[in-house]
Tab-separated table of C-alpha atoms in Angstrom:
chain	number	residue	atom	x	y	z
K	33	UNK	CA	205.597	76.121	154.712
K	34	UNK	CA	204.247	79.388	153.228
K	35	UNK	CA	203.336	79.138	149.432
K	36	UNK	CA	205.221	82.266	147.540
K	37	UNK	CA	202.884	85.004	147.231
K	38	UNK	CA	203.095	84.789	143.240
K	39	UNK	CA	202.312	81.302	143.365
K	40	UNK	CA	199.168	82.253	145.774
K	41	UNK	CA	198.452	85.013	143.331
K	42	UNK	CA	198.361	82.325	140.331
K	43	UNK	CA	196.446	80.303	142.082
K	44	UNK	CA	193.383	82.653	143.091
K	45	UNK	CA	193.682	83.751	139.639
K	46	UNK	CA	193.275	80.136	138.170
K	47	UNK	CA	190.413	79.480	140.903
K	48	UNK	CA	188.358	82.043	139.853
K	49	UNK	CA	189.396	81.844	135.565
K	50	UNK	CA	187.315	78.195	136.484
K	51	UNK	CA	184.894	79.704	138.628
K	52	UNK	CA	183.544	82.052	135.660
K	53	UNK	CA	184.301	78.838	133.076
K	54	UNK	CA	181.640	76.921	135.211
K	55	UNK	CA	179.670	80.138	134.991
K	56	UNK	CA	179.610	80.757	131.670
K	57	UNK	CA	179.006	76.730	131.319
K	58	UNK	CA	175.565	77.179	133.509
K	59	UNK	CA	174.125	80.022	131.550
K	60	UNK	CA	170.580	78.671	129.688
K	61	UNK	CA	171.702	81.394	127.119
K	62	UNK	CA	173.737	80.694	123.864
K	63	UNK	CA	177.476	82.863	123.749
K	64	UNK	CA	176.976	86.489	122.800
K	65	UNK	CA	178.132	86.971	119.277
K	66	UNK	CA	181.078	89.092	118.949
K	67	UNK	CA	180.124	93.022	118.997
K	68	UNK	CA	181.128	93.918	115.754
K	69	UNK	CA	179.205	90.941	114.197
K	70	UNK	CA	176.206	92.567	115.054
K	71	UNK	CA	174.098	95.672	113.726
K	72	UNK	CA	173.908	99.037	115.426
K	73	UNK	CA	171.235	99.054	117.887
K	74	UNK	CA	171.127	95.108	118.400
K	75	UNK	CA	169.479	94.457	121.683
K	76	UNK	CA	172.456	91.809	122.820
K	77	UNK	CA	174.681	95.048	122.434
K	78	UNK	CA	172.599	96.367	125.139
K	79	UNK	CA	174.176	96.841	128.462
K	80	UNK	CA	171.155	97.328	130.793
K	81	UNK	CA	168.995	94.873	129.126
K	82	UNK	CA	168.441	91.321	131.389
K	83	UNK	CA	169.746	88.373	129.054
K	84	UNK	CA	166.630	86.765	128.357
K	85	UNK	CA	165.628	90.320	127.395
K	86	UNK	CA	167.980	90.546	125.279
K	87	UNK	CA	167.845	87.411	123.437
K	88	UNK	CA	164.014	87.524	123.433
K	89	UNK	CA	164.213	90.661	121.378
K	90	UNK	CA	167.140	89.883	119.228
K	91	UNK	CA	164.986	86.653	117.754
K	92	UNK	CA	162.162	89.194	117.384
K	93	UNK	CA	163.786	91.571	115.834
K	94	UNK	CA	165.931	88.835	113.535
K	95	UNK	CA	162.538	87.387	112.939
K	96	UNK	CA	162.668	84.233	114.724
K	97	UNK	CA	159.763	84.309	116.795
K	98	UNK	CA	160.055	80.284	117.052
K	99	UNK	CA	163.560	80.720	118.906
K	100	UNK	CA	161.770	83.181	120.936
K	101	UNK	CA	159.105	81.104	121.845
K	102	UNK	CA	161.684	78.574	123.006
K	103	UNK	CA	163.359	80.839	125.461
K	104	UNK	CA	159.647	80.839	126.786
K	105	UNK	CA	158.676	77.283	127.478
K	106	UNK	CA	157.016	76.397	131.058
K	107	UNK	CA	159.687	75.069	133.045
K	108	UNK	CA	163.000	76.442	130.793
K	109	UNK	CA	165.523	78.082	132.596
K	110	UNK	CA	165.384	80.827	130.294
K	111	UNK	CA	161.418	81.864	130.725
K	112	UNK	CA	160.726	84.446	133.716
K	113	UNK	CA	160.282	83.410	136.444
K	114	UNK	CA	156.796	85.076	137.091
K	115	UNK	CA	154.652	84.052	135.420
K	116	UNK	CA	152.167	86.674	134.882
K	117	UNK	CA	155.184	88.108	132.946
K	118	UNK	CA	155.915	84.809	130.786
K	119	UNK	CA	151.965	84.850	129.409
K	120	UNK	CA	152.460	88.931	128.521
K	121	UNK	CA	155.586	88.103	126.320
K	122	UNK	CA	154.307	84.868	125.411
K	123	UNK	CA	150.859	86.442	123.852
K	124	UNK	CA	153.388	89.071	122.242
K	125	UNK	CA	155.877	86.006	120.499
K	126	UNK	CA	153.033	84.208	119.161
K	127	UNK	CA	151.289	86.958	117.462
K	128	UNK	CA	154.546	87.426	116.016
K	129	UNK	CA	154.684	84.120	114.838
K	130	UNK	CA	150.947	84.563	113.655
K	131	UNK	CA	149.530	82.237	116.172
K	132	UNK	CA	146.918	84.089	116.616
K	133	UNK	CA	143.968	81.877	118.823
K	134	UNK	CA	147.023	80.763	121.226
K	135	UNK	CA	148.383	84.424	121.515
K	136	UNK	CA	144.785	85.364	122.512
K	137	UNK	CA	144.870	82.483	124.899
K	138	UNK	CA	147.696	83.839	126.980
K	139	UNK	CA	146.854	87.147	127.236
K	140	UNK	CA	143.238	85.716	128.479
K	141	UNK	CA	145.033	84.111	131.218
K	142	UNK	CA	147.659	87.337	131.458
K	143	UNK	CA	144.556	89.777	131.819
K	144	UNK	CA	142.917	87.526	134.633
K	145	UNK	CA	146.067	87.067	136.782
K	146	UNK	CA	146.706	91.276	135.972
K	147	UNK	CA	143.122	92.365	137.561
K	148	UNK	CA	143.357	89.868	140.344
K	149	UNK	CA	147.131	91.587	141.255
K	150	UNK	CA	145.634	94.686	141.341
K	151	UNK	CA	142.931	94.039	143.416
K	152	UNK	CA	145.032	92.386	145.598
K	153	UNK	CA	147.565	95.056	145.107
K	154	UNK	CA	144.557	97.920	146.669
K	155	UNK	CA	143.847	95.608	149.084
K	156	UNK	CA	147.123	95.361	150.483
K	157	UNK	CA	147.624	98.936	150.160
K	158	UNK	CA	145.023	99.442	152.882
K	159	UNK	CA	146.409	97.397	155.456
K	160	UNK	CA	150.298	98.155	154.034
K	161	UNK	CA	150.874	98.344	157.688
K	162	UNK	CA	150.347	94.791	158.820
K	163	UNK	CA	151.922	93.378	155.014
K	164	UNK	CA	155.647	92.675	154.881
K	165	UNK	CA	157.366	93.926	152.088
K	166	UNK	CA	158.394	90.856	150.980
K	167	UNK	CA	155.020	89.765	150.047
K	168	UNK	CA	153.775	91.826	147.648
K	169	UNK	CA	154.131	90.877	144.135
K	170	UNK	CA	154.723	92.510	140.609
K	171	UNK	CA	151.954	94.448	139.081
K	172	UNK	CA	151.917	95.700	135.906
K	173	UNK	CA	151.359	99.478	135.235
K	174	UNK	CA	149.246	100.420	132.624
K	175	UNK	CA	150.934	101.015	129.958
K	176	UNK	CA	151.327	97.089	129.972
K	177	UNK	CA	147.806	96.132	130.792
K	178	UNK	CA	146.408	97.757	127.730
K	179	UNK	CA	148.834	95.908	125.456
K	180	UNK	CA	146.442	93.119	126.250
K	181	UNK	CA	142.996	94.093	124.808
K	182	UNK	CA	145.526	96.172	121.607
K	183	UNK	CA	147.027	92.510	120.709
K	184	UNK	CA	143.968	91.041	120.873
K	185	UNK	CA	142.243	93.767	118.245
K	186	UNK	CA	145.012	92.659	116.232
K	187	UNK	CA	144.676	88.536	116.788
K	188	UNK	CA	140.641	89.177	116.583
K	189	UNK	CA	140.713	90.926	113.009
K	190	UNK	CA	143.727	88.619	111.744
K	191	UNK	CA	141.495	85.749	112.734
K	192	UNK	CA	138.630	87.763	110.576
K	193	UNK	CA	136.168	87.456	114.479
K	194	UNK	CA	135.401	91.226	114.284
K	195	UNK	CA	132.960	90.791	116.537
K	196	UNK	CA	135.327	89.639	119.108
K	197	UNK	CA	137.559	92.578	118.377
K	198	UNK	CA	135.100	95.357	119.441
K	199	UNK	CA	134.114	93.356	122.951
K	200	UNK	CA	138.606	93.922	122.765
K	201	UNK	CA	137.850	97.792	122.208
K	202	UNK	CA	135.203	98.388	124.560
K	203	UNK	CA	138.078	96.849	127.468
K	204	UNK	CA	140.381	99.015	126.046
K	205	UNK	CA	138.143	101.935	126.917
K	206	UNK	CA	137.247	100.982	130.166
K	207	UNK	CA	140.550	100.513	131.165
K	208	UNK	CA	141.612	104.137	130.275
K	209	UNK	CA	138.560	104.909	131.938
K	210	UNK	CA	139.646	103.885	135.172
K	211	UNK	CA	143.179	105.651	135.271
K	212	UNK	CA	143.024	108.150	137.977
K	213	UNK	CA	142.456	111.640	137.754
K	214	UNK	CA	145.127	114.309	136.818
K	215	UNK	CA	147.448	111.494	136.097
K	216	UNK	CA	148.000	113.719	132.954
K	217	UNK	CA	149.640	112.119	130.045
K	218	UNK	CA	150.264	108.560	130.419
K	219	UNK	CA	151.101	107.522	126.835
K	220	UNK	CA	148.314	105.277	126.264
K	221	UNK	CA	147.142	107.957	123.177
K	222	UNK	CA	146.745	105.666	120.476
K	223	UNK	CA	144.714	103.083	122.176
K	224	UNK	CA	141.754	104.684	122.060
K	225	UNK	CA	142.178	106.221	118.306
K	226	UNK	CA	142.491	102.207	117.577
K	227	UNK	CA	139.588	100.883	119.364
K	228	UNK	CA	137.415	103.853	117.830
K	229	UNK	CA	138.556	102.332	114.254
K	230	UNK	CA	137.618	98.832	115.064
K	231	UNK	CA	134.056	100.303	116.084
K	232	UNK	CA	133.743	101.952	113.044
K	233	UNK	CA	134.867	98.804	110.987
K	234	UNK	CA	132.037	96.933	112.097
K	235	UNK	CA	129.785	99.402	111.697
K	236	UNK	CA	129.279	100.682	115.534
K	237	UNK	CA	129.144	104.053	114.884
K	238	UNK	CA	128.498	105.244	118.257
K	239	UNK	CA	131.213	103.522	119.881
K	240	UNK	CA	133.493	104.424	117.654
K	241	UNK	CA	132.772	108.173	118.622
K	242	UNK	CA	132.404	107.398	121.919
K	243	UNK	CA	136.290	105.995	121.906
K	244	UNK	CA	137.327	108.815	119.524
K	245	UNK	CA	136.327	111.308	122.218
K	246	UNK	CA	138.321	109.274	124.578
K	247	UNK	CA	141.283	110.083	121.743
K	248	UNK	CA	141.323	113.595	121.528
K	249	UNK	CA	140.967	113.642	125.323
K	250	UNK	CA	144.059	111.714	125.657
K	251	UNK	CA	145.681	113.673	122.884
K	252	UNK	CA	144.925	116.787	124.699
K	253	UNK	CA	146.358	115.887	127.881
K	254	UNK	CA	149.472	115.110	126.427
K	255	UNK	CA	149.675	118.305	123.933
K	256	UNK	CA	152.336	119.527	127.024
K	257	UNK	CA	155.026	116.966	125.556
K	258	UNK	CA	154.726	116.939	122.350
K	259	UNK	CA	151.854	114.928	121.288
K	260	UNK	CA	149.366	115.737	118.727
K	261	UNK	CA	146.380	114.117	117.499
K	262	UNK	CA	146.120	113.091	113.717
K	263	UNK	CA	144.340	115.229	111.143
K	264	UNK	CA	141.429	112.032	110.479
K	265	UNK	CA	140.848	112.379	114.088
K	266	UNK	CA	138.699	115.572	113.663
């Protein structure tokens, strides 16, 4: 007997209704809040952003870092997956929450696992030919390496170790240093200006020119979009 094509329709319809129930039952992630419930610019109004993205910023920005650091336990279905990527947000959360020795603990381990992925990265480059795809992993550009010695300058001074926060500003250097040449502007301008101010806070006075030269450098090369250097620069 042939089931009437509305009843067939009903039924697909009902079949997948439960489908996205059992979904929407799975998901690590709490309900999205209705729009209009939350401010202009919210990150869970976002429609790009991943939803651990999303929440992770939301309890940032609502200043929860402690519900943040939840979505980031080892082993939650909500952390990343990689987990070079789960230390870089986890050293961000917990300077946030002003746990400052244990955010200086993961971006230790984050900066580690980021220079062995680029070595490896090079390496594989070379023989790209005889390396599938599928193998190579994610390594961070840049722009997210040197948020690892900038937090720590911040942990460092919050933790009053100045010391320890110039050995941060003399990696900051030397990784700007080894960006290759006529990359042109790559952002990274205030880095520099930063680590030449923790030099000159403890008194290193040549460093901190040293890494102030590195600043107006930078500044220069990004004058074409936009970018100029601060008067106490000079």
């Amino acid at each position: 007997m042939r089931t009437p094509l509305p009843l067939l329709r009903a039924a697909v319809g009902a079949a997948l209704a439960a489908s996205l129930a059992g979904c929407a039952a799975r998901s690590p992630f709490p309900a999205r809040p209705a729009p209009e419930s939350l401010p202009a610019g919210s990150p869970l109004l976002s429609a790009t952003l991943a939803e651990g993205d999303a929440w992770l910023r939301h309890y940032l920005a609502a200043g929860d870092p402690e519900a943040a650091l939840r979505l980031l336990d080892a082993g939650a279905r909500t952390a990343p997956r990689d987990e070079l990527v789960r230390q870089l947000q986890l050293g961000l959360v917990l300077h946030q929450a002003g746990r400052y020795a244990a955010s200086n603990d993961a971006f230790e381990w984050a900066e580690r696992e980021a220079e062995d992925r680029v070595t490896r990265s090079v390496t594989r480059a070379a023989g790209s030919l005889l390396v599938s795809d599928g193998t190579l992993e994610y390594v961070p550009p840049l722009a997210e390496r040197a948020m690892i010695p900038y937090y720590r300058m911040l942990n460092y001074l919050a933790l009053g170790e100045r010391g320890e926060a110039t050995v941060e500003a003399r990696k900051a250097g030397l990784l700007l240093d080894g960006r290759e040449p006529g990359e042109g502007c790559s952002g990274e301008v205030f880095l520099p200006y930063f680590a030449g101010m923790v030099h000159q806070a403890a008194g290193e006075r040549n460093d901190a020119l040293v890494s102030l030269r590195r600043a107006q450098r930078a500044w220069d090369g990004c004058a074409d979009e936009g970018l100029t250097a601060p008067p106490t620069l000079g």
